[in-house]
């Protein structure tokens, strides 16, 4: 087993355990705080991230970390784990199971090379690494290979997006209106769930006008290893943007 394959297995296991932790708080009336940007955060977010860091650093103590809740933690290996402990906190606090635990890994060049999404409330996972493929509900050895849809016409496509407010934030309301007249299905199945739908062939396009690095780094390898394309809204393929299209 290569180093990257070991990291895939570890990341998937860590995301599963963090997901189990979030379920202890899910639909239990958890207290919600708001950060400076008015995005919600809970004890579940913080504890999920702390568990991820503990599990990953136990095996790779020289790796760096970037977490949505805890920020930067330096390392010396050149590799950096990028974590979103609950992607879709708004869904989580509403008791809606369309939230996920995201784990990504950057190589020494800063490129996204590994991604995991775990949807604890739906019991679905995806894990992918560059050159290794993308796997649904299991690892390389026991998961099903994930593949994007073969639909190529926009008029036959299912298009998903995170939320109407994100189009307003990014001054992209016209895109939402235009697409509604041209696609088969336009639905707000958002956050990481929309990208999971694309990677597993159940939707053709996912639109995210507003994204952060802890979203992009895990999701980019997942979509691309499933045979799709992940760029920002300007068509750039790196992991340093602030928007995303799958």
CSV table of C-alpha atoms in Angstrom, one decimal:
chain,number,residue,atom,x,y,z
A,1,UNK,CA,0.0,0.0,0.0
A,2,UNK,CA,1.4,3.4,-1.0
A,3,UNK,CA,1.6,6.4,1.3
A,4,UNK,CA,-1.3,8.0,-0.5
A,5,UNK,CA,-3.5,4.9,-0.2
A,6,UNK,CA,-2.8,4.7,3.5
A,7,UNK,CA,-3.9,8.3,3.8
A,8,UNK,CA,-7.1,7.5,1.9
A,9,UNK,CA,-7.9,4.7,4.3
A,10,UNK,CA,-7.1,6.9,7.3
A,11,UNK,CA,-9.1,9.9,6.1
A,12,UNK,CA,-12.1,7.8,5.4
A,13,UNK,CA,-12.0,6.2,8.8
A,14,UNK,CA,-11.5,9.6,10.5
A,15,UNK,CA,-14.4,11.2,8.6
A,16,UNK,CA,-16.6,8.3,9.6
A,17,UNK,CA,-15.8,8.6,13.3
A,18,UNK,CA,-16.3,12.4,13.2
A,19,UNK,CA,-19.6,11.8,11.5
A,20,UNK,CA,-20.7,9.5,14.3
A,21,UNK,CA,-19.8,12.2,16.8
A,22,UNK,CA,-22.0,14.7,14.9
A,23,UNK,CA,-24.9,12.4,15.1
A,24,UNK,CA,-24.8,12.6,18.9
A,25,UNK,CA,-25.8,16.2,18.6
A,26,UNK,CA,-28.0,16.0,15.5
A,27,UNK,CA,-31.7,16.9,16.0
A,28,UNK,CA,-31.0,17.4,19.7
A,29,UNK,CA,-31.7,21.1,19.9
A,30,UNK,CA,-28.0,22.1,20.0
A,31,UNK,CA,-27.1,25.7,20.9
A,32,UNK,CA,-26.0,27.8,17.9
A,33,UNK,CA,-23.4,30.6,17.9
A,34,UNK,CA,-22.6,33.0,15.1
A,35,UNK,CA,-19.2,33.9,13.8
A,36,UNK,CA,-18.2,37.4,12.6
A,37,UNK,CA,-19.5,36.6,9.1
A,38,UNK,CA,-22.8,35.5,10.6
A,39,UNK,CA,-22.2,31.8,9.7
A,40,UNK,CA,-23.4,29.4,12.4
A,41,UNK,CA,-21.1,27.3,14.5
A,42,UNK,CA,-21.9,24.7,17.2
A,43,UNK,CA,-20.1,22.5,19.7
A,44,UNK,CA,-20.5,19.7,17.3
A,45,UNK,CA,-18.5,21.6,14.6
A,46,UNK,CA,-15.6,22.2,17.1
A,47,UNK,CA,-15.6,18.7,18.6
A,48,UNK,CA,-15.8,17.1,15.1
A,49,UNK,CA,-12.8,19.1,14.0
A,50,UNK,CA,-10.8,18.3,17.1
A,51,UNK,CA,-11.4,14.6,16.6
A,52,UNK,CA,-10.3,14.7,13.0
A,53,UNK,CA,-7.1,16.5,13.9
A,54,UNK,CA,-6.4,14.0,16.7
A,55,UNK,CA,-7.0,10.9,14.5
A,56,UNK,CA,-5.0,12.2,11.5
A,57,UNK,CA,-2.1,13.7,13.5
A,58,UNK,CA,-1.7,10.4,15.5
A,59,UNK,CA,-0.7,8.7,12.2
A,60,UNK,CA,1.0,11.7,10.5
A,61,UNK,CA,2.3,13.9,13.3
A,62,UNK,CA,4.4,16.1,10.9
A,63,UNK,CA,1.5,17.1,8.7
A,64,UNK,CA,0.0,20.6,8.8
A,65,UNK,CA,-3.7,21.3,9.3
A,66,UNK,CA,-6.1,24.0,8.1
A,67,UNK,CA,-9.5,23.7,9.8
A,68,UNK,CA,-12.6,25.9,9.4
A,69,UNK,CA,-13.0,26.2,13.2
A,70,UNK,CA,-9.4,26.1,14.5
A,71,UNK,CA,-7.4,27.7,11.7
A,72,UNK,CA,-3.8,26.9,10.9
A,73,UNK,CA,-1.6,24.4,12.6
A,74,UNK,CA,1.9,24.2,11.1
A,75,UNK,CA,3.8,21.1,10.1
A,76,UNK,CA,7.1,20.0,8.6
A,77,UNK,CA,6.2,17.2,6.1
A,78,UNK,CA,4.9,19.5,3.4
A,79,UNK,CA,1.5,17.9,3.4
A,80,UNK,CA,-1.5,19.7,4.8
A,81,UNK,CA,-4.9,18.3,5.9
A,82,UNK,CA,-7.8,20.7,5.1
A,83,UNK,CA,-10.9,20.1,7.2
A,84,UNK,CA,-14.6,21.2,7.3
A,85,UNK,CA,-16.0,19.4,10.3
A,86,UNK,CA,-19.6,20.1,9.3
A,87,UNK,CA,-20.2,21.3,5.8
A,88,UNK,CA,-23.7,22.5,5.9
A,89,UNK,CA,-24.1,23.7,9.5
A,90,UNK,CA,-27.3,25.5,8.6
A,91,UNK,CA,-28.8,22.2,7.5
A,92,UNK,CA,-27.4,20.5,10.6
A,93,UNK,CA,-28.9,22.9,13.1
A,94,UNK,CA,-32.3,22.6,11.3
A,95,UNK,CA,-32.2,18.9,11.7
A,96,UNK,CA,-31.9,18.3,7.9
A,97,UNK,CA,-29.4,15.5,7.1
A,98,UNK,CA,-27.9,17.2,4.1
A,99,UNK,CA,-24.6,18.0,5.9
A,100,UNK,CA,-21.2,16.3,5.7
A,101,UNK,CA,-17.8,15.9,7.2
A,102,UNK,CA,-15.1,17.0,4.7
A,103,UNK,CA,-11.4,15.9,4.8
A,104,UNK,CA,-9.0,17.0,2.1
A,105,UNK,CA,-5.2,16.8,1.7
A,106,UNK,CA,-2.8,19.1,-0.1
A,107,UNK,CA,0.6,18.0,-1.4
A,108,UNK,CA,3.8,20.0,-0.9
A,109,UNK,CA,3.0,22.0,-4.0
A,110,UNK,CA,-0.4,23.0,-2.5
A,111,UNK,CA,-2.4,20.9,-4.9
A,112,UNK,CA,-5.5,19.0,-3.7
A,113,UNK,CA,-4.7,15.3,-3.9
A,114,UNK,CA,-7.2,13.6,-1.7
A,115,UNK,CA,-10.8,14.1,-0.6
A,116,UNK,CA,-13.4,12.5,1.6
A,117,UNK,CA,-17.0,13.4,2.2
A,118,UNK,CA,-19.1,11.6,4.8
A,119,UNK,CA,-22.8,12.3,5.0
A,120,UNK,CA,-23.6,10.8,8.5
A,121,UNK,CA,-27.3,11.4,8.3
A,122,UNK,CA,-27.6,9.6,5.0
A,123,UNK,CA,-25.0,6.9,5.6
A,124,UNK,CA,-23.1,7.8,2.4
A,125,UNK,CA,-19.4,8.3,1.8
A,126,UNK,CA,-17.1,9.2,-1.0
A,127,UNK,CA,-13.3,8.9,-0.9
A,128,UNK,CA,-10.9,9.8,-3.8
A,129,UNK,CA,-7.2,10.5,-4.4
A,130,UNK,CA,-5.4,11.6,-7.5
A,131,UNK,CA,-4.7,8.5,-9.7
A,132,UNK,CA,-6.6,6.2,-7.4
A,133,UNK,CA,-10.2,6.7,-8.4
A,134,UNK,CA,-13.3,7.7,-6.5
A,135,UNK,CA,-15.2,5.2,-4.3
A,136,UNK,CA,-18.8,5.3,-3.0
A,137,UNK,CA,-19.7,3.8,0.4
A,138,UNK,CA,-16.4,2.2,1.0
A,139,UNK,CA,-12.7,2.3,0.3
A,140,UNK,CA,-10.6,1.2,-2.7
A,141,UNK,CA,-11.1,-2.4,-1.6
A,142,UNK,CA,-14.8,-2.6,-0.7
A,143,UNK,CA,-16.5,0.5,-2.2
A,144,UNK,CA,-18.2,0.9,-5.5
A,145,UNK,CA,-16.4,3.0,-8.2
A,146,UNK,CA,-18.1,6.4,-8.5
A,147,UNK,CA,-18.7,7.9,-11.9
A,148,UNK,CA,-20.3,11.1,-13.1
A,149,UNK,CA,-23.4,11.1,-15.4
A,150,UNK,CA,-23.2,10.6,-19.1
A,151,UNK,CA,-25.9,13.3,-19.8
A,152,UNK,CA,-24.3,16.0,-22.0
A,153,UNK,CA,-27.3,18.3,-22.9
A,154,UNK,CA,-28.2,21.1,-20.5
A,155,UNK,CA,-31.8,20.6,-21.3
A,156,UNK,CA,-31.7,17.1,-19.8
A,157,UNK,CA,-29.6,18.0,-16.8
A,158,UNK,CA,-30.3,18.1,-13.1
A,159,UNK,CA,-28.6,21.2,-11.7
A,160,UNK,CA,-28.1,21.7,-7.9
A,161,UNK,CA,-27.0,24.7,-5.9
A,162,UNK,CA,-26.4,25.5,-2.2
A,163,UNK,CA,-28.8,28.3,-1.6
A,164,UNK,CA,-30.5,31.2,-3.2
A,165,UNK,CA,-28.8,33.6,-0.9
A,166,UNK,CA,-25.3,32.6,-2.2
A,167,UNK,CA,-26.3,33.8,-5.6
A,168,UNK,CA,-27.2,37.1,-4.1
A,169,UNK,CA,-24.0,37.3,-2.1
A,170,UNK,CA,-21.9,36.8,-5.3
A,171,UNK,CA,-24.1,39.1,-7.4
A,172,UNK,CA,-25.1,36.0,-9.6
A,173,UNK,CA,-28.9,36.1,-9.4
A,174,UNK,CA,-29.1,36.3,-13.2
A,175,UNK,CA,-27.4,32.9,-13.5
A,176,UNK,CA,-30.1,31.3,-11.3
A,177,UNK,CA,-32.9,32.8,-13.3
A,178,UNK,CA,-31.3,31.9,-16.7
A,179,UNK,CA,-30.7,28.3,-15.7
A,180,UNK,CA,-34.2,27.8,-14.5
A,181,UNK,CA,-35.4,28.1,-18.1
A,182,UNK,CA,-32.8,25.8,-19.6
A,183,UNK,CA,-32.4,22.8,-17.5
A,184,UNK,CA,-34.6,19.8,-16.7
A,185,UNK,CA,-34.3,20.0,-12.9
A,186,UNK,CA,-33.0,22.9,-10.8
A,187,UNK,CA,-33.0,22.1,-7.1
A,188,UNK,CA,-31.3,23.5,-3.9
A,189,UNK,CA,-29.6,20.3,-2.8
A,190,UNK,CA,-26.6,22.1,-1.6
A,191,UNK,CA,-23.3,22.1,0.2
A,192,UNK,CA,-21.2,19.0,-0.2
A,193,UNK,CA,-24.3,16.9,-0.9
A,194,UNK,CA,-24.7,18.5,-4.3
A,195,UNK,CA,-21.1,17.7,-5.3
A,196,UNK,CA,-21.7,14.1,-4.1
A,197,UNK,CA,-24.7,13.9,-6.4
A,198,UNK,CA,-22.6,14.9,-9.3
A,199,UNK,CA,-19.8,12.5,-8.5
A,200,UNK,CA,-22.2,9.6,-8.2
A,201,UNK,CA,-24.1,10.5,-11.5
A,202,UNK,CA,-27.4,11.6,-9.8
A,203,UNK,CA,-27.0,15.2,-10.9
A,204,UNK,CA,-25.1,16.7,-13.7
A,205,UNK,CA,-24.0,20.1,-12.3
A,206,UNK,CA,-23.5,21.6,-8.9
A,207,UNK,CA,-23.2,25.4,-8.5
A,208,UNK,CA,-21.5,27.0,-5.6
A,209,UNK,CA,-21.1,30.8,-5.9
A,210,UNK,CA,-19.3,31.0,-2.6
A,211,UNK,CA,-16.8,28.4,-1.4
A,212,UNK,CA,-13.8,28.3,1.0
A,213,UNK,CA,-10.6,26.3,0.7
A,214,UNK,CA,-11.8,23.7,3.2
A,215,UNK,CA,-14.6,23.0,0.8
A,216,UNK,CA,-12.6,23.0,-2.4
A,217,UNK,CA,-9.7,20.9,-1.4
A,218,UNK,CA,-11.8,17.8,-0.4
A,219,UNK,CA,-14.3,18.2,-3.2
A,220,UNK,CA,-12.1,18.7,-6.2
A,221,UNK,CA,-10.4,15.3,-6.2
A,222,UNK,CA,-13.7,13.6,-5.6
A,223,UNK,CA,-15.4,15.1,-8.6
A,224,UNK,CA,-12.4,14.8,-10.9
A,225,UNK,CA,-11.6,11.2,-10.0
A,226,UNK,CA,-15.2,10.3,-10.7
A,227,UNK,CA,-14.6,11.6,-14.2
A,228,UNK,CA,-16.0,15.1,-13.8
A,229,UNK,CA,-14.6,18.6,-13.9
A,230,UNK,CA,-14.2,21.0,-10.9
A,231,UNK,CA,-13.4,24.7,-11.6
A,232,UNK,CA,-14.2,28.1,-10.1
A,233,UNK,CA,-16.8,30.4,-11.8
A,234,UNK,CA,-14.0,31.7,-14.1
A,235,UNK,CA,-13.1,28.3,-15.3
A,236,UNK,CA,-9.9,28.0,-13.4
A,237,UNK,CA,-9.0,24.5,-12.1
A,238,UNK,CA,-6.9,25.2,-9.1
A,239,UNK,CA,-7.9,24.9,-5.5
A,240,UNK,CA,-7.3,28.5,-4.4
A,241,UNK,CA,-10.6,30.0,-5.7
A,242,UNK,CA,-13.7,31.2,-3.8
A,243,UNK,CA,-16.4,29.5,-5.9
A,244,UNK,CA,-17.0,26.1,-7.5
A,245,UNK,CA,-18.8,24.3,-10.3
A,246,UNK,CA,-18.9,20.5,-10.6
